[in-house]
mmCIF file of C-alpha atoms in Angstrom:
data_model
loop_
_atom_site.group_PDB
_atom_site.id
_atom_site.type_symbol
_atom_site.label_atom_id
_atom_site.label_comp_id
_atom_site.label_asym_id
_atom_site.label_seq_id
_atom_site.Cartn_x
_atom_site.Cartn_y
_atom_site.Cartn_z
ATOM 1 C CA MET V 115 9.803 7.244 26.767
ATOM 2 C CA LYS V 116 6.552 9.684 26.549
ATOM 3 C CA THR V 117 5.801 10.831 23.081
ATOM 4 C CA ILE V 118 4.501 14.155 21.874
ATOM 5 C CA VAL V 119 2.798 14.526 18.527
ATOM 6 C CA ILE V 120 2.764 17.708 16.487
ATOM 7 C CA ARG V 121 -0.032 18.894 14.596
ATOM 8 C CA ALA V 122 -0.101 18.410 10.832
ATOM 9 C CA GLY V 123 1.827 21.140 9.172
ATOM 10 C CA LYS V 124 3.601 22.357 12.350
ATOM 11 C CA GLU V 125 6.408 20.178 11.969
ATOM 12 C CA ARG V 126 8.282 22.425 9.325
ATOM 13 C CA SER V 127 10.111 24.341 11.920
ATOM 14 C CA LEU V 128 11.501 21.374 13.592
ATOM 15 C CA GLN V 129 12.659 20.077 10.340
ATOM 16 C CA ARG V 130 14.728 23.188 10.004
ATOM 17 C CA ARG V 131 16.344 22.381 13.289
ATOM 18 C CA HIS V 132 14.411 24.982 15.180
ATOM 19 C CA PRO V 133 14.536 24.148 18.720
ATOM 20 C CA TRP V 134 11.248 25.483 20.111
ATOM 21 C CA ILE V 135 7.735 23.796 20.057
ATOM 22 C CA PHE V 136 4.889 26.136 21.018
ATOM 23 C CA GLU V 137 2.019 24.659 22.990
ATOM 24 C CA SER V 138 -0.480 25.563 20.071
ATOM 25 C CA SER V 139 1.766 23.035 17.767
ATOM 26 C CA ILE V 140 0.986 19.958 19.981
ATOM 27 C CA ALA V 141 -1.790 17.626 19.010
ATOM 28 C CA ARG V 142 -1.501 15.236 21.799
ATOM 29 C CA GLY V 143 1.036 14.131 24.689
ATOM 30 C CA GLY V 144 2.336 15.365 27.941
ATOM 31 C CA ALA V 145 4.890 14.603 30.633
ATOM 32 C CA ASP V 146 6.636 15.757 33.822
ATOM 33 C CA ALA V 147 8.428 18.982 33.960
ATOM 34 C CA GLY V 148 11.797 18.685 32.462
ATOM 35 C CA GLU V 149 11.394 14.956 31.327
ATOM 36 C CA THR V 150 12.679 13.958 28.041
ATOM 37 C CA VAL V 151 10.251 13.277 25.252
ATOM 38 C CA ARG V 152 10.354 11.798 21.866
ATOM 39 C CA VAL V 153 8.499 14.333 19.432
ATOM 40 C CA GLU V 154 6.845 13.010 16.300
ATOM 41 C CA ALA V 155 5.116 14.554 13.509
ATOM 42 C CA ALA V 156 1.449 13.562 12.806
ATOM 43 C CA ASP V 157 2.548 10.784 10.606
ATOM 44 C CA GLY V 158 4.733 9.191 13.213
ATOM 45 C CA ALA V 159 7.959 10.479 11.687
ATOM 46 C CA PHE V 160 10.622 10.901 14.478
ATOM 47 C CA LEU V 161 11.487 14.915 14.638
ATOM 48 C CA CYS V 162 13.417 15.332 17.882
ATOM 49 C CA TRP V 163 14.191 14.542 21.532
ATOM 50 C CA GLY V 164 13.114 17.324 23.932
ATOM 51 C CA ALA V 165 12.628 18.680 27.254
ATOM 52 C CA PHE V 166 8.901 18.903 28.428
ATOM 53 C CA SER V 167 7.665 22.152 30.148
ATOM 54 C CA PRO V 168 3.913 21.651 31.400
ATOM 55 C CA THR V 169 3.184 25.362 31.934
ATOM 56 C CA SER V 170 5.463 27.457 29.310
ATOM 57 C CA GLN V 171 4.211 28.563 26.227
ATOM 58 C CA ILE V 172 7.416 26.822 24.852
ATOM 59 C CA ARG V 173 6.183 23.443 25.610
ATOM 60 C CA VAL V 174 9.015 21.540 24.410
ATOM 61 C CA ARG V 175 12.898 22.546 24.038
ATOM 62 C CA ALA V 176 14.807 20.396 21.728
ATOM 63 C CA TRP V 177 17.815 18.522 22.909
ATOM 64 C CA SER V 178 18.522 16.674 19.794
ATOM 65 C CA PHE V 179 17.152 16.053 16.171
ATOM 66 C CA ASP V 180 19.255 12.575 16.036
ATOM 67 C CA GLU V 181 16.985 9.699 16.635
ATOM 68 C CA ALA V 182 20.012 7.563 17.763
ATOM 69 C CA GLN V 183 20.939 10.212 20.459
ATOM 70 C CA ARG V 184 20.449 9.297 24.098
ATOM 71 C CA ILE V 185 19.793 12.081 26.506
ATOM 72 C CA ASP V 186 21.776 11.111 29.580
ATOM 73 C CA ALA V 187 24.885 12.402 31.486
ATOM 74 C CA ALA V 188 27.368 11.780 28.539
ATOM 75 C CA PHE V 189 25.076 13.907 26.440
ATOM 76 C CA PHE V 190 25.548 17.069 28.516
ATOM 77 C CA GLU V 191 29.383 16.070 29.026
ATOM 78 C CA GLN V 192 29.762 16.329 25.191
ATOM 79 C CA ARG V 193 27.752 19.444 24.837
ATOM 80 C CA ILE V 194 29.647 21.382 27.403
ATOM 81 C CA ALA V 195 32.893 20.074 26.060
ATOM 82 C CA ARG V 196 32.078 21.240 22.465
ATOM 83 C CA ALA V 197 30.863 24.552 23.796
ATOM 84 C CA LEU V 198 34.247 25.086 25.570
ATOM 85 C CA ALA V 199 36.167 24.041 22.589
ATOM 86 C CA VAL V 200 34.457 26.529 20.434
ATOM 87 C CA ARG V 201 35.399 29.305 23.071
ATOM 88 C CA ALA V 202 39.212 28.240 23.150
ATOM 89 C CA ARG V 203 39.153 29.134 19.467
ATOM 90 C CA LEU V 204 37.744 32.579 19.748
ATOM 91 C CA GLY V 205 40.649 34.446 21.032
ATOM 92 C CA ILE V 206 38.853 36.291 23.468
ATOM 93 C CA GLN V 207 40.782 39.185 25.211
ATOM 94 C CA SER V 208 39.595 38.095 28.761
ATOM 95 C CA ASN V 209 39.498 35.971 31.667
ATOM 96 C CA ALA V 210 35.744 36.393 31.614
ATOM 97 C CA MET V 211 33.369 35.078 29.085
ATOM 98 C CA ARG V 212 30.242 33.102 28.199
ATOM 99 C CA LEU V 213 30.910 29.244 28.056
ATOM 100 C CA ILE V 214 27.240 28.110 27.360
ATOM 101 C CA HIS V 215 24.821 30.494 25.586
ATOM 102 C CA GLY V 216 21.611 28.249 25.694
ATOM 103 C CA GLU V 217 19.964 27.153 22.276
ATOM 104 C CA ALA V 218 23.017 28.041 20.453
ATOM 105 C CA ASP V 219 25.002 25.794 22.248
ATOM 106 C CA GLY V 220 22.318 22.882 22.015
ATOM 107 C CA LEU V 221 21.694 23.233 25.746
ATOM 108 C CA PRO V 222 18.291 25.462 25.843
ATOM 109 C CA GLY V 223 17.753 27.067 29.078
ATOM 110 C CA LEU V 224 21.219 26.981 30.433
ATOM 111 C CA VAL V 225 23.720 30.189 30.618
ATOM 112 C CA VAL V 226 27.076 29.852 32.115
ATOM 113 C CA ASP V 227 29.613 32.575 32.503
ATOM 114 C CA ARG V 228 33.082 32.386 33.627
ATOM 115 C CA TYR V 229 34.624 35.199 35.712
ATOM 116 C CA SER V 230 38.167 34.192 36.583
ATOM 117 C CA ASP V 231 38.001 31.409 39.051
ATOM 118 C CA THR V 232 34.353 31.529 39.261
ATOM 119 C CA LEU V 233 31.410 29.962 37.260
ATOM 120 C CA VAL V 234 27.990 31.592 37.359
ATOM 121 C CA ALA V 235 25.050 29.810 35.901
ATOM 122 C CA GLN V 236 21.529 30.453 35.115
ATOM 123 C CA PHE V 237 19.034 27.444 34.986
ATOM 124 C CA LEU V 238 16.097 29.050 32.936
ATOM 125 C CA ALA V 239 13.959 26.186 31.876
ATOM 126 C CA ASN V 240 12.728 22.761 33.195
ATOM 127 C CA GLY V 241 14.896 20.559 31.154
ATOM 128 C CA VAL V 242 18.204 22.058 32.409
ATOM 129 C CA GLU V 243 16.629 22.160 35.958
ATOM 130 C CA ARG V 244 15.878 18.589 35.910
ATOM 131 C CA TRP V 245 19.666 18.027 34.859
ATOM 132 C CA LYS V 246 21.305 20.766 37.343
ATOM 133 C CA ASP V 247 23.336 18.358 39.437
ATOM 134 C CA VAL V 248 24.773 16.522 36.630
ATOM 135 C CA ILE V 249 25.549 19.627 34.623
ATOM 136 C CA ALA V 250 27.152 21.579 37.658
ATOM 137 C CA ASP V 251 29.452 18.548 37.969
ATOM 138 C CA GLN V 252 30.357 18.343 34.397
ATOM 139 C CA LEU V 253 31.037 22.370 34.165
ATOM 140 C CA LEU V 254 33.501 22.133 37.222
ATOM 141 C CA ALA V 255 35.146 18.982 35.764
ATOM 142 C CA ALA V 256 35.454 20.446 32.361
ATOM 143 C CA THR V 257 36.987 23.777 33.259
ATOM 144 C CA GLY V 258 39.141 22.543 36.403
ATOM 145 C CA LEU V 259 37.332 25.004 38.736
ATOM 146 C CA SER V 260 35.724 24.501 42.057
ATOM 147 C CA ARG V 261 33.313 27.497 42.349
ATOM 148 C CA LEU V 262 29.817 27.497 40.710
ATOM 149 C CA TYR V 263 27.315 30.307 41.871
ATOM 150 C CA GLU V 264 23.709 29.934 40.722
ATOM 151 C CA ARG V 265 22.044 33.143 39.589
ATOM 152 C CA SER V 266 18.444 31.373 38.488
ATOM 153 C CA ASP V 267 16.744 34.681 39.354
ATOM 154 C CA ALA V 268 15.520 35.726 35.918
ATOM 155 C CA GLN V 269 11.715 36.151 35.590
ATOM 156 C CA VAL V 270 11.541 33.470 32.817
ATOM 157 C CA ARG V 271 11.620 31.066 35.521
ATOM 158 C CA ASP V 272 8.146 32.047 36.378
ATOM 159 C CA LEU V 273 6.970 31.166 32.902
ATOM 160 C CA GLU V 274 8.384 27.637 33.612
ATOM 161 C CA GLY V 275 6.685 27.183 36.903
ATOM 162 C CA LEU V 276 10.187 27.228 38.725
ATOM 163 C CA ALA V 277 10.951 29.291 41.904
ATOM 164 C CA GLN V 278 13.765 31.639 41.495
ATOM 165 C CA LYS V 279 17.122 30.513 43.195
ATOM 166 C CA THR V 280 20.462 32.135 43.926
ATOM 167 C CA GLY V 281 23.538 30.971 46.047
ATOM 168 C CA TRP V 282 26.558 28.657 45.693
ATOM 169 C CA LEU V 283 25.881 25.241 43.949
ATOM 170 C CA ARG V 284 29.588 24.153 44.275
ATOM 171 C CA GLY V 285 32.261 25.743 46.409
ATOM 172 C CA GLY V 286 31.781 28.830 47.963
ATOM 173 C CA GLY V 287 33.524 31.922 49.501
ATOM 174 C CA ALA V 288 33.531 35.752 48.475
ATOM 175 C CA THR V 289 31.391 36.608 45.570
ATOM 176 C CA GLU V 290 33.435 39.668 44.606
ATOM 177 C CA VAL V 291 35.445 38.846 41.488
ATOM 178 C CA ALA V 292 38.245 40.742 39.693
ATOM 179 C CA ILE V 293 38.506 40.274 35.871
ATOM 180 C CA SER V 294 40.543 41.610 33.099
ATOM 181 C CA GLU V 295 38.996 42.910 29.657
ATOM 182 C CA HIS V 296 41.186 43.804 26.793
ATOM 183 C CA GLN V 297 43.593 45.878 28.817
ATOM 184 C CA TRP V 298 41.294 46.935 31.686
ATOM 185 C CA GLN V 299 40.722 45.879 34.921
ATOM 186 C CA LEU V 300 37.201 45.387 36.486
ATOM 187 C CA THR V 301 35.381 43.979 39.465
ATOM 188 C CA LEU V 302 31.858 42.494 39.955
ATOM 189 C CA ASP V 303 29.758 40.807 42.503
ATOM 190 C CA VAL V 304 28.207 37.383 40.949
ATOM 191 C CA ALA V 305 25.584 37.654 43.682
ATOM 192 C CA GLU V 306 24.483 41.189 43.358
ATOM 193 C CA GLY V 307 25.398 42.318 39.830
ATOM 194 C CA HIS V 308 22.988 42.248 36.839
ATOM 195 C CA LYS V 309 22.189 39.005 34.908
ATOM 196 C CA THR V 310 25.213 36.846 36.054
ATOM 197 C CA GLY V 311 27.313 39.763 37.351
ATOM 198 C CA TYR V 312 28.199 41.831 34.235
ATOM 199 C CA TYR V 313 27.431 42.532 30.653
ATOM 200 C CA LEU V 314 30.097 40.576 28.832
ATOM 201 C CA ASP V 315 28.225 40.600 25.541
ATOM 202 C CA GLN V 316 29.632 44.293 25.260
ATOM 203 C CA ARG V 317 33.354 43.378 25.518
ATOM 204 C CA ASP V 318 34.218 44.131 22.022
ATOM 205 C CA ASN V 319 31.847 46.957 21.532
ATOM 206 C CA ARG V 320 33.732 48.659 24.503
ATOM 207 C CA LYS V 321 37.018 48.027 22.896
ATOM 208 C CA LYS V 322 35.630 49.656 19.496
ATOM 209 C CA PHE V 323 34.273 52.736 21.461
ATOM 210 C CA ALA V 324 37.515 53.161 22.911
ATOM 211 C CA ASP V 325 39.268 53.021 19.367
ATOM 212 C CA SER V 326 36.539 55.182 18.016
ATOM 213 C CA VAL V 327 36.897 57.879 20.577
ATOM 214 C CA ARG V 328 40.624 57.935 19.983
ATOM 215 C CA GLN V 329 40.316 58.145 16.201
ATOM 216 C CA TYR V 330 37.822 60.824 16.487
ATOM 217 C CA GLY V 331 39.274 62.917 18.962
ATOM 218 C CA CYS V 332 36.404 62.692 21.272
ATOM 219 C CA LYS V 333 37.145 64.815 24.421
ATOM 220 C CA THR V 334 33.746 65.102 26.260
ATOM 221 C CA VAL V 335 31.620 61.626 26.623
ATOM 222 C CA LEU V 336 28.269 60.929 28.236
ATOM 223 C CA ASN V 337 27.608 57.254 29.201
ATOM 224 C CA CYS V 338 23.800 56.763 29.600
ATOM 225 C CA TYR V 339 22.549 53.857 31.376
ATOM 226 C CA SER V 340 26.300 53.217 32.314
ATOM 227 C CA TYR V 341 25.951 50.466 34.826
ATOM 228 C CA THR V 342 29.406 49.951 36.246
ATOM 229 C CA GLY V 343 31.123 52.093 33.807
ATOM 230 C CA GLY V 344 32.604 49.740 31.241
ATOM 231 C CA PHE V 345 31.994 52.411 28.491
ATOM 232 C CA SER V 346 33.219 55.089 30.750
ATOM 233 C CA VAL V 347 36.607 53.198 31.387
ATOM 234 C CA ALA V 348 36.680 52.463 27.614
ATOM 235 C CA ALA V 349 36.182 56.409 26.672
ATOM 236 C CA LEU V 350 39.067 57.432 29.229
ATOM 237 C CA ALA V 351 41.275 54.733 27.728
ATOM 238 C CA GLY V 352 40.268 56.329 24.257
ATOM 239 C CA GLY V 353 41.741 59.718 25.482
ATOM 240 C CA ALA V 354 38.324 61.505 26.532
ATOM 241 C CA GLU V 355 39.258 64.307 28.988
ATOM 242 C CA GLU V 356 35.706 64.530 30.436
ATOM 243 C CA VAL V 357 33.317 61.429 30.977
ATOM 244 C CA ILE V 358 29.686 61.620 32.574
ATOM 245 C CA SER V 359 28.236 58.349 33.871
ATOM 246 C CA ILE V 360 24.472 58.285 34.369
ATOM 247 C CA ASP V 361 22.626 55.415 36.034
ATOM 248 C CA SER V 362 19.820 55.243 38.315
ATOM 249 C CA SER V 363 21.783 52.796 40.667
ATOM 250 C CA GLY V 364 24.011 54.256 43.362
ATOM 251 C CA PRO V 365 25.887 51.101 43.979
ATOM 252 C CA ALA V 366 26.601 50.572 40.295
ATOM 253 C CA LEU V 367 28.131 54.293 40.102
ATOM 254 C CA ALA V 368 30.239 53.673 43.054
ATOM 255 C CA ARG V 369 31.798 50.844 41.143
ATOM 256 C CA ALA V 370 32.079 52.714 37.928
ATOM 257 C CA SER V 371 33.975 55.422 40.014
ATOM 258 C CA ALA V 372 35.992 52.784 41.451
ATOM 259 C CA HIS V 373 36.902 51.177 38.012
ATOM 260 C CA VAL V 374 38.326 54.718 36.807
ATOM 261 C CA VAL V 375 40.795 54.816 39.636
ATOM 262 C CA LEU V 376 41.615 51.027 39.510
ATOM 263 C CA ASN V 377 42.695 51.642 35.820
ATOM 264 C CA GLY V 378 44.776 54.406 36.566
ATOM 265 C CA PHE V 379 42.650 57.447 35.193
ATOM 266 C CA ASP V 380 42.601 60.765 37.073
ATOM 267 C CA PRO V 381 38.953 60.435 38.888
ATOM 268 C CA ALA V 382 38.610 64.236 38.050
ATOM 269 C CA ARG V 383 38.044 63.302 34.634
ATOM 270 C CA HIS V 384 34.997 61.329 35.549
ATOM 271 C CA GLN V 385 31.431 62.178 37.209
ATOM 272 C CA ALA V 386 28.843 59.902 38.146
ATOM 273 C CA LEU V 387 25.290 61.114 38.074
ATOM 274 C CA ASP V 388 22.570 59.057 40.104
ATOM 275 C CA ALA V 389 19.791 60.287 38.036
ATOM 276 C CA ASP V 390 16.927 59.310 35.490
ATOM 277 C CA VAL V 391 18.573 59.472 31.887
ATOM 278 C CA ASN V 392 15.618 60.983 30.080
ATOM 279 C CA ALA V 393 15.224 63.662 32.642
ATOM 280 C CA THR V 394 18.984 64.494 32.505
ATOM 281 C CA LEU V 395 19.210 64.590 28.848
ATOM 282 C CA ARG V 396 16.454 66.956 28.687
ATOM 283 C CA ALA V 397 18.008 69.170 31.293
ATOM 284 C CA PHE V 398 21.395 69.139 29.528
ATOM 285 C CA ILE V 399 19.468 70.276 26.334
ATOM 286 C CA LYS V 400 17.860 73.154 28.184
ATOM 287 C CA GLU V 401 21.320 74.135 29.500
ATOM 288 C CA GLY V 402 22.859 74.022 25.901
ATOM 289 C CA ARG V 403 25.313 71.232 26.542
ATOM 290 C CA GLN V 404 26.706 69.182 23.902
ATOM 291 C CA PHE V 405 29.240 66.075 23.868
ATOM 292 C CA ASP V 406 31.541 64.707 21.231
ATOM 293 C CA ALA V 407 30.381 61.045 21.988
ATOM 294 C CA ILE V 408 27.292 59.529 23.452
ATOM 295 C CA VAL V 409 26.577 56.024 24.581
ATOM 296 C CA LEU V 410 23.024 54.699 24.737
ATOM 297 C CA ASP V 411 22.872 51.302 26.174
ATOM 298 C CA PRO V 412 19.426 51.140 27.899
ATOM 299 C CA PRO V 413 17.728 47.894 29.643
ATOM 300 C CA LYS V 414 15.496 45.727 27.552
ATOM 301 C CA PHE V 415 12.542 47.747 26.665
ATOM 302 C CA ALA V 416 10.867 44.869 24.600
ATOM 303 C CA PRO V 417 11.118 41.452 25.836
ATOM 304 C CA THR V 418 8.955 40.158 23.079
ATOM 305 C CA ALA V 419 7.741 41.352 19.811
ATOM 306 C CA ALA V 420 4.373 42.109 21.493
ATOM 307 C CA HIS V 421 5.962 45.006 23.560
ATOM 308 C CA ALA V 422 7.757 46.341 20.370
ATOM 309 C CA GLU V 423 5.446 49.353 19.509
ATOM 310 C CA ARG V 424 5.756 50.805 23.206
ATOM 311 C CA ALA V 425 9.500 50.119 23.180
ATOM 312 C CA ALA V 426 9.940 51.934 19.893
ATOM 313 C CA ARG V 427 8.646 55.009 21.339
ATOM 314 C CA ALA V 428 11.168 54.747 24.187
ATOM 315 C CA TYR V 429 14.002 54.088 22.052
ATOM 316 C CA LYS V 430 12.942 57.018 19.635
ATOM 317 C CA ASP V 431 13.004 59.419 22.443
ATOM 318 C CA ILE V 432 16.233 58.618 23.988
ATOM 319 C CA ASN V 433 17.987 58.652 20.568
ATOM 320 C CA ARG V 434 16.173 61.811 19.672
ATOM 321 C CA LEU V 435 17.521 63.516 22.803
ATOM 322 C CA GLY V 436 21.084 61.961 22.290
ATOM 323 C CA LEU V 437 21.432 63.299 18.798
ATOM 324 C CA MET V 438 20.323 66.603 19.813
ATOM 325 C CA LEU V 439 23.099 66.579 22.388
ATOM 326 C CA LEU V 440 25.952 65.465 20.052
ATOM 327 C CA LYS V 441 27.939 67.904 18.559
ATOM 328 C CA PRO V 442 28.199 68.171 14.690
ATOM 329 C CA GLY V 443 30.684 65.344 13.875
ATOM 330 C CA GLY V 444 30.186 63.663 17.232
ATOM 331 C CA LEU V 445 29.764 59.879 17.755
ATOM 332 C CA LEU V 446 26.537 58.133 18.922
ATOM 333 C CA PHE V 447 26.967 54.663 19.955
ATOM 334 C CA THR V 448 23.360 53.346 20.481
ATOM 335 C CA PHE V 449 22.038 49.898 21.411
ATOM 336 C CA SER V 450 19.047 47.686 21.776
ATOM 337 C CA CYS V 451 18.948 44.489 23.677
ATOM 338 C CA SER V 452 15.480 43.981 23.119
ATOM 339 C CA GLY V 453 14.622 40.543 21.213
ATOM 340 C CA GLY V 454 11.327 42.023 20.327
ATOM 341 C CA VAL V 455 13.161 44.700 18.451
ATOM 342 C CA GLY V 456 14.947 43.330 15.322
ATOM 343 C CA PRO V 457 17.898 45.232 13.481
ATOM 344 C CA GLU V 458 15.850 46.650 10.530
ATOM 345 C CA LEU V 459 13.192 47.980 13.132
ATOM 346 C CA PHE V 460 15.850 49.483 15.408
ATOM 347 C CA HIS V 461 17.439 51.236 12.501
ATOM 348 C CA LYS V 462 14.019 52.554 11.514
ATOM 349 C CA ILE V 463 13.729 53.845 15.102
ATOM 350 C CA VAL V 464 16.894 55.727 14.934
ATOM 351 C CA ALA V 465 16.246 57.188 11.673
ATOM 352 C CA GLY V 466 12.639 58.614 13.174
ATOM 353 C CA ALA V 467 14.895 60.116 16.108
ATOM 354 C CA GLY V 468 17.130 61.780 13.361
ATOM 355 C CA LEU V 469 14.060 63.287 11.723
ATOM 356 C CA ASP V 470 12.603 64.638 14.959
ATOM 357 C CA ALA V 471 16.131 65.976 15.971
ATOM 358 C CA PRO V 472 16.460 66.956 13.223
ATOM 359 C CA CYS V 473 19.786 65.819 11.874
ATOM 360 C CA ASP V 474 21.359 62.937 9.905
ATOM 361 C CA GLY V 475 24.574 60.919 10.405
ATOM 362 C CA PHE V 476 26.641 58.131 8.736
ATOM 363 C CA ILE V 477 26.313 54.678 10.014
ATOM 364 C CA LEU V 478 29.932 53.742 10.506
ATOM 365 C CA ASP V 479 29.340 50.139 12.114
ATOM 366 C CA ARG V 480 26.625 47.837 12.898
ATOM 367 C CA VAL V 481 27.542 45.675 15.888
ATOM 368 C CA GLY V 482 26.023 42.885 18.088
ATOM 369 C CA ALA V 483 27.110 40.474 21.024
ATOM 370 C CA THR V 484 30.526 39.225 21.364
ATOM 371 C CA PRO V 485 31.301 35.887 19.568
ATOM 372 C CA ASP V 486 31.006 33.993 22.937
ATOM 373 C CA HIS V 487 27.282 34.934 22.692
ATOM 374 C CA PRO V 488 26.817 33.054 19.398
ATOM 375 C CA GLN V 489 23.717 33.277 16.974
ATOM 376 C CA THR V 490 23.161 30.218 14.988
ATOM 377 C CA ILE V 491 21.786 29.694 11.530
ATOM 378 C CA CYS V 492 18.938 27.676 12.789
ATOM 379 C CA PHE V 493 17.726 29.907 15.671
ATOM 380 C CA PRO V 494 17.424 33.593 14.461
ATOM 381 C CA GLU V 495 15.661 34.438 17.564
ATOM 382 C CA GLY V 496 19.108 34.318 19.296
ATOM 383 C CA GLU V 497 20.058 37.648 17.788
ATOM 384 C CA TYR V 498 19.117 40.164 20.744
ATOM 385 C CA LEU V 499 21.895 42.775 20.973
ATOM 386 C CA LYS V 500 22.299 45.029 18.061
ATOM 387 C CA GLY V 501 23.811 48.453 17.902
ATOM 388 C CA LEU V 502 24.806 51.310 15.639
ATOM 389 C CA LEU V 503 27.674 53.334 15.570
ATOM 390 C CA ILE V 504 26.876 56.908 14.119
ATOM 391 C CA LEU V 505 28.939 59.709 12.989
ATOM 392 C CA LYS V 506 26.670 62.842 13.428
ATOM 393 C CA SER V 507 26.740 64.759 9.911
#
């Protein structure tokens, strides 16, 4: 077993069970890509077992802080079983859910989503890449399924020195899958959809939006960065009479329109706009249009804290435009999925947008990802999605 020695004073985060070791924290030692290493403090004390990544700034990702733990096939079987047992207790109102959420489930670099009878996995770090075949077999054994599609096409693999990969790992067949979410029916393509196919982390927020649209009597709704229309379907379910979905992807909008029909809503109540969100919001302001409710769910503007300043300007601009387009008493449901923008900073950004709009509003709720995308006590970096439900005053 190869050993990695941590610089004196850099062991504290590991003693708090934080799973990342950065290159700058390592005094000496190395290993092959994905190889399990023993990590020790400068005085020789055991800290953790981890997976080594020779090219990543995150040089080691911790598997276990138990010195007696063996990192073998049984280890992965136990971790997968534990993750599935947690999901079974969450009462998720869907046949689609996240089964493995990386570090939060003690399997750093591994993301696994279930869409009905199909599993989709992302192997995003050298450690899980090295154990891929074992993990794939154990996932199918634990779930009783036979189909596993790989979507290891995220850019983070480049930082790990890994080529991007997609395709069937186990089983095969059509990549189009139908799922249910709360009372709605949706479809996705695991080969072509964003991330693993769909944004499962917004499941409960879509339900909250439907309930809020109904509670506040919102009749006109604007869904920005709509993707395949999850929030649009939710708005219609909440009683909205007119919903506009804006996205820059024609295929995503076509699926959004299909979802409207699939759920039994009159397609005349929904309009799909293949357009730039910022330009469209500015055009609507010039036209004097206003809406009862607006959803702002943009892509990741700040992948790291280093991008936060530039992202803050982008978030502020779209929130300013959104607030200007809201009727008094209207609802703004605004999100950031940027890990580099924390909840406090996001609140300040939206507050700045309100000053520039100018308007104020009541924060009715603060939301995050669904419980099957957990954040743990020891890994605050796991909090990436944050949202504010605002009632314009």
